[in-house]
């Protein structure tokens, strides 16, 4: 069994994904940022965001905002400091912040212990 699992992992046919609640590791404040930026600044701002440990997810989108960013910070003070970074003034026109106050579904499937039938989502 161990050799088979090693082979599946090594061949890329199996991967392990751990889902951790950010609050469990000290990041208790979560927010969604809706960023308006000029087209010529979207790529540069996106590159900056990929290097920030607070950023869980960032995507270029269409509409009134050009970037959607999900962030987590250890405190509201840390969120403020993140939003005060000079990169925002350099590359964005407006940043709207929506705090997330309760947990949302993580995509995990809850089911009874394994039987012959499988769980469905």
XYZ file of N, CA and C in Angstrom, residues 2-115:
342
model
N 1.917 1.261 0.820
C 2.786 2.437 0.901
C 3.454 2.714 -0.442
N 3.924 1.645 -1.131
C 4.556 1.837 -2.441
C 3.552 2.392 -3.449
N 2.321 1.913 -3.402
C 1.285 2.388 -4.326
C 0.985 3.872 -4.086
N 0.868 4.252 -2.839
C 0.621 5.667 -2.505
C 1.805 6.514 -2.951
N 3.022 6.055 -2.699
C 4.206 6.794 -3.155
C 4.186 6.968 -4.662
N 3.813 5.893 -5.391
C 3.751 5.980 -6.844
C 2.684 6.982 -7.288
N 1.496 6.934 -6.687
C 0.418 7.858 -7.040
C 0.822 9.302 -6.771
N 1.458 9.546 -5.641
C 1.930 10.899 -5.327
C 3.016 11.339 -6.299
N 3.974 10.449 -6.540
C 5.093 10.768 -7.430
C 4.687 10.994 -8.868
N 3.661 10.303 -9.317
C 3.215 10.445 -10.704
C 2.244 11.606 -10.890
N 1.853 12.227 -9.789
C 0.934 13.355 -9.896
C -0.527 12.958 -10.022
N -0.826 11.680 -9.890
C -2.215 11.224 -9.995
C -2.971 11.390 -8.685
N -2.238 11.629 -7.615
C -2.833 11.842 -6.305
C -2.117 13.015 -5.650
N -2.877 13.886 -5.043
C -2.265 14.991 -4.299
C -3.000 15.134 -2.970
N -2.301 15.684 -2.021
C -2.877 15.872 -0.695
C -3.156 17.358 -0.523
N -4.371 17.646 -0.075
C -4.779 19.033 0.127
C -5.302 19.168 1.546
N -4.684 20.062 2.307
C -5.139 20.320 3.671
C -5.898 21.641 3.681
N -7.074 21.629 4.244
C -7.867 22.848 4.365
C -7.804 23.280 5.820
N -7.247 24.462 6.042
C -7.045 24.976 7.392
C -7.848 26.256 7.553
N -8.581 26.350 8.638
C -9.283 27.584 8.951
C -8.236 28.609 9.367
N -8.142 29.762 8.688
C -7.117 30.750 9.020
C -7.138 31.165 10.494
N -8.306 31.189 11.113
C -8.393 31.572 12.525
C -7.635 30.596 13.414
N -7.550 29.326 12.995
C -6.828 28.320 13.775
C -5.328 28.560 13.802
N -4.813 29.346 12.864
C -3.379 29.636 12.820
C -3.097 31.127 13.028
N -4.020 31.808 13.708
C -3.777 33.191 14.112
C -4.246 34.278 13.170
N -4.959 33.933 12.103
C -5.472 34.945 11.177
C -6.986 35.043 11.358
N -7.415 35.857 12.321
C -8.824 35.887 12.704
C -9.669 36.906 11.944
N -9.053 37.789 11.186
C -9.802 38.799 10.427
C -9.711 38.455 8.945
N -10.879 38.278 8.321
C -10.925 37.960 6.900
C -11.714 39.045 6.175
N -11.257 39.409 4.992
C -11.929 40.447 4.216
C -11.807 40.154 2.728
N -12.744 40.728 1.987
C -12.701 40.699 0.530
C -12.468 42.127 0.077
N -11.480 42.300 -0.787
C -11.174 43.624 -1.335
C -11.621 43.663 -2.793
N -12.342 44.718 -3.131
C -12.757 44.968 -4.506
C -11.912 46.140 -4.978
N -10.984 45.885 -5.883
C -9.966 46.870 -6.252
C -10.240 47.428 -7.648
N -10.323 48.746 -7.715
C -10.424 49.419 -9.004
C -9.030 49.926 -9.355
N -8.577 49.574 -10.548
C -7.246 49.975 -11.003
C -7.290 50.222 -12.502
N -6.441 51.134 -12.938
C -6.338 51.382 -14.380
C -5.803 50.123 -15.055
N -6.234 49.851 -16.283
C -5.820 48.615 -16.963
C -4.303 48.384 -16.967
N -3.532 49.433 -17.118
C -2.080 49.266 -17.176
C -1.456 48.920 -15.814
N -2.238 49.008 -14.724
C -1.712 48.710 -13.388
C -2.199 47.373 -12.818
N -3.157 46.748 -13.466
C -3.732 45.511 -12.926
C -2.669 44.428 -12.783
N -1.873 44.207 -13.797
C -0.848 43.157 -13.760
C 0.190 43.428 -12.667
N 0.677 44.659 -12.578
C 1.694 44.988 -11.567
C 1.143 44.807 -10.154
N -0.081 45.253 -9.926
C -0.688 45.088 -8.612
C -0.904 43.611 -8.304
N -1.369 42.863 -9.276
C -1.543 41.432 -9.092
C -0.236 40.745 -8.729
N 0.858 41.137 -9.355
C 2.170 40.567 -9.033
C 2.575 40.864 -7.590
N 2.312 42.076 -7.127
C 2.589 42.418 -5.722
C 1.773 41.536 -4.786
N 0.498 41.394 -5.086
C -0.393 40.637 -4.212
C 0.002 39.170 -4.091
N 0.544 38.592 -5.144
C 0.931 37.175 -5.078
C 2.057 36.925 -4.080
N 2.763 37.959 -3.695
C 3.877 37.810 -2.744
C 3.467 38.075 -1.296
N 2.236 38.479 -1.062
C 1.798 38.799 0.294
C 1.237 37.551 0.975
N 1.733 37.208 2.163
C 1.215 36.017 2.844
C -0.238 36.163 3.288
N -0.732 37.373 3.389
C -2.116 37.600 3.811
C -3.128 37.281 2.710
N -2.681 37.201 1.479
C -3.582 36.995 0.345
C -3.862 35.504 0.167
N -5.139 35.145 0.335
C -5.562 33.755 0.121
C -5.903 33.508 -1.336
N -6.444 34.532 -1.993
C -6.929 34.371 -3.359
C -6.983 35.746 -3.998
N -6.571 35.834 -5.236
C -6.681 37.080 -5.990
C -6.994 36.731 -7.437
N -7.901 37.499 -8.026
C -8.284 37.241 -9.411
C -8.609 38.543 -10.116
N -8.234 38.618 -11.382
C -8.660 39.724 -12.227
C -10.087 39.443 -12.640
N -10.935 40.459 -12.568
C -12.347 40.287 -12.895
C -12.809 41.412 -13.810
N -13.974 41.257 -14.379
C -14.571 42.288 -15.220
C -15.672 42.978 -14.435
N -15.920 44.216 -14.753
C -16.971 44.970 -14.081
C -16.421 46.258 -13.503
N -17.045 46.735 -12.441
C -16.607 48.001 -11.853
C -15.283 47.885 -11.101
N -14.900 46.680 -10.709
C -13.599 46.430 -10.080
C -12.780 45.554 -11.011
N -11.454 45.692 -10.914
C -10.586 44.906 -11.780
C -9.921 43.725 -11.054
N -9.875 43.785 -9.723
C -9.306 42.691 -8.941
C -10.217 42.359 -7.771
N -10.323 41.078 -7.489
C -11.029 40.581 -6.311
C -9.978 39.879 -5.470
N -9.839 40.298 -4.201
C -8.773 39.773 -3.352
C -9.367 39.330 -2.024
N -9.098 38.088 -1.632
C -9.508 37.570 -0.325
C -8.266 37.559 0.557
N -8.344 38.243 1.705
C -7.188 38.340 2.592
C -7.560 37.926 4.008
N -6.546 37.530 4.764
C -6.698 37.251 6.184
C -5.555 37.940 6.921
N -5.875 38.483 8.085
C -4.865 39.129 8.921
C -5.096 38.725 10.371
N -4.088 38.883 11.224
C -4.255 38.494 12.624
C -5.162 39.434 13.422
N -5.349 40.672 12.942
C -6.138 41.639 13.708
C -6.667 42.728 12.781
N -7.581 43.539 13.315
C -8.077 44.679 12.544
C -6.966 45.701 12.330
N -6.078 45.836 13.311
C -4.941 46.760 13.156
C -4.041 46.308 12.007
N -3.823 44.999 11.886
C -3.004 44.473 10.794
C -3.692 44.688 9.448
N -5.022 44.578 9.425
C -5.771 44.859 8.199
C -5.586 46.316 7.798
N -5.669 47.201 8.760
C -5.471 48.623 8.477
C -4.076 48.869 7.895
N -3.061 48.263 8.508
C -1.691 48.437 8.009
C -1.546 47.888 6.589
N -2.199 46.772 6.304
C -2.160 46.221 4.952
C -2.786 47.191 3.954
N -3.912 47.785 4.339
C -4.593 48.718 3.441
C -3.864 50.058 3.320
N -2.944 50.335 4.234
C -2.174 51.577 4.190
C -0.855 51.429 3.431
N -0.574 50.239 2.911
C 0.678 50.036 2.173
C 0.715 50.937 0.942
N 1.892 51.470 0.621
C 2.019 52.408 -0.507
C 1.617 51.835 -1.862
N 1.667 50.525 -2.024
C 1.337 49.916 -3.309
C -0.089 50.256 -3.742
N -0.996 50.390 -2.793
C -2.390 50.724 -3.146
C -2.467 52.092 -3.803
N -1.788 53.087 -3.229
C -1.813 54.438 -3.797
C -1.136 54.474 -5.166
N -0.123 53.641 -5.329
C 0.616 53.628 -6.589
C -0.172 52.979 -7.721
N -0.889 51.880 -7.438
C -1.498 51.094 -8.505
C -3.024 51.074 -8.534
N -3.690 51.505 -7.478
C -5.154 51.400 -7.477
C -5.806 52.767 -7.392
N -7.058 52.823 -7.838
C -7.838 54.040 -7.764
C -8.775 54.027 -6.560
N -9.253 52.821 -6.212
C -10.198 52.679 -5.102
C -10.169 51.234 -4.616
N -10.243 51.056 -3.297
C -10.306 49.722 -2.715
C -11.484 49.685 -1.751
N -12.471 48.847 -2.056
C -13.604 48.647 -1.146
C -13.330 47.394 -0.334
N -13.545 47.488 0.970
C -13.267 46.377 1.869
C -14.558 45.851 2.466
N -14.810 44.561 2.309
C -15.943 43.892 2.936
C -15.392 42.889 3.934
N -15.674 43.089 5.225
C -15.244 42.139 6.246
C -16.136 40.911 6.219
N -15.554 39.770 6.466
C -16.311 38.526 6.569
C -16.418 38.208 8.053
N -17.638 38.179 8.558
C -17.853 38.013 9.993
C -18.151 36.593 10.429
N -18.485 35.715 9.497
C -18.765 34.334 9.877
C -18.155 33.403 8.847
N -17.924 32.196 9.273
C -17.309 31.209 8.383
C -18.253 30.881 7.241
N -17.693 30.631 6.104
C -18.482 30.189 4.960
C -18.082 28.765 4.639
N -18.851 28.104 3.834
C -18.574 26.703 3.488
C -17.205 26.592 2.846
N -16.457 25.584 3.244
C -15.103 25.404 2.725
C -15.047 24.446 1.549
N -16.149 23.862 1.202
C -16.159 22.898 0.123
C -16.008 21.469 0.609
N -15.836 21.312 1.904
C -15.707 19.963 2.456
C -17.064 19.270 2.430
N -17.040 17.972 2.349
C -18.264 17.184 2.322
C -18.367 16.427 3.633
N -19.440 16.630 4.355
C -19.662 15.897 5.599
C -20.461 14.645 5.280
N -20.042 13.527 5.822
C -20.773 12.299 5.568
C -20.541 11.319 6.704
N -21.335 10.280 6.711
C -21.203 9.226 7.720
C -19.925 8.445 7.460
N -19.511 7.625 8.418
C -18.328 6.785 8.192
C -18.498 5.972 6.912
N -17.376 5.638 6.246
C -17.443 4.947 4.953
C -18.233 3.637 5.032
N -19.053 3.430 4.024
C -19.779 2.173 3.838
C -19.598 1.781 2.385
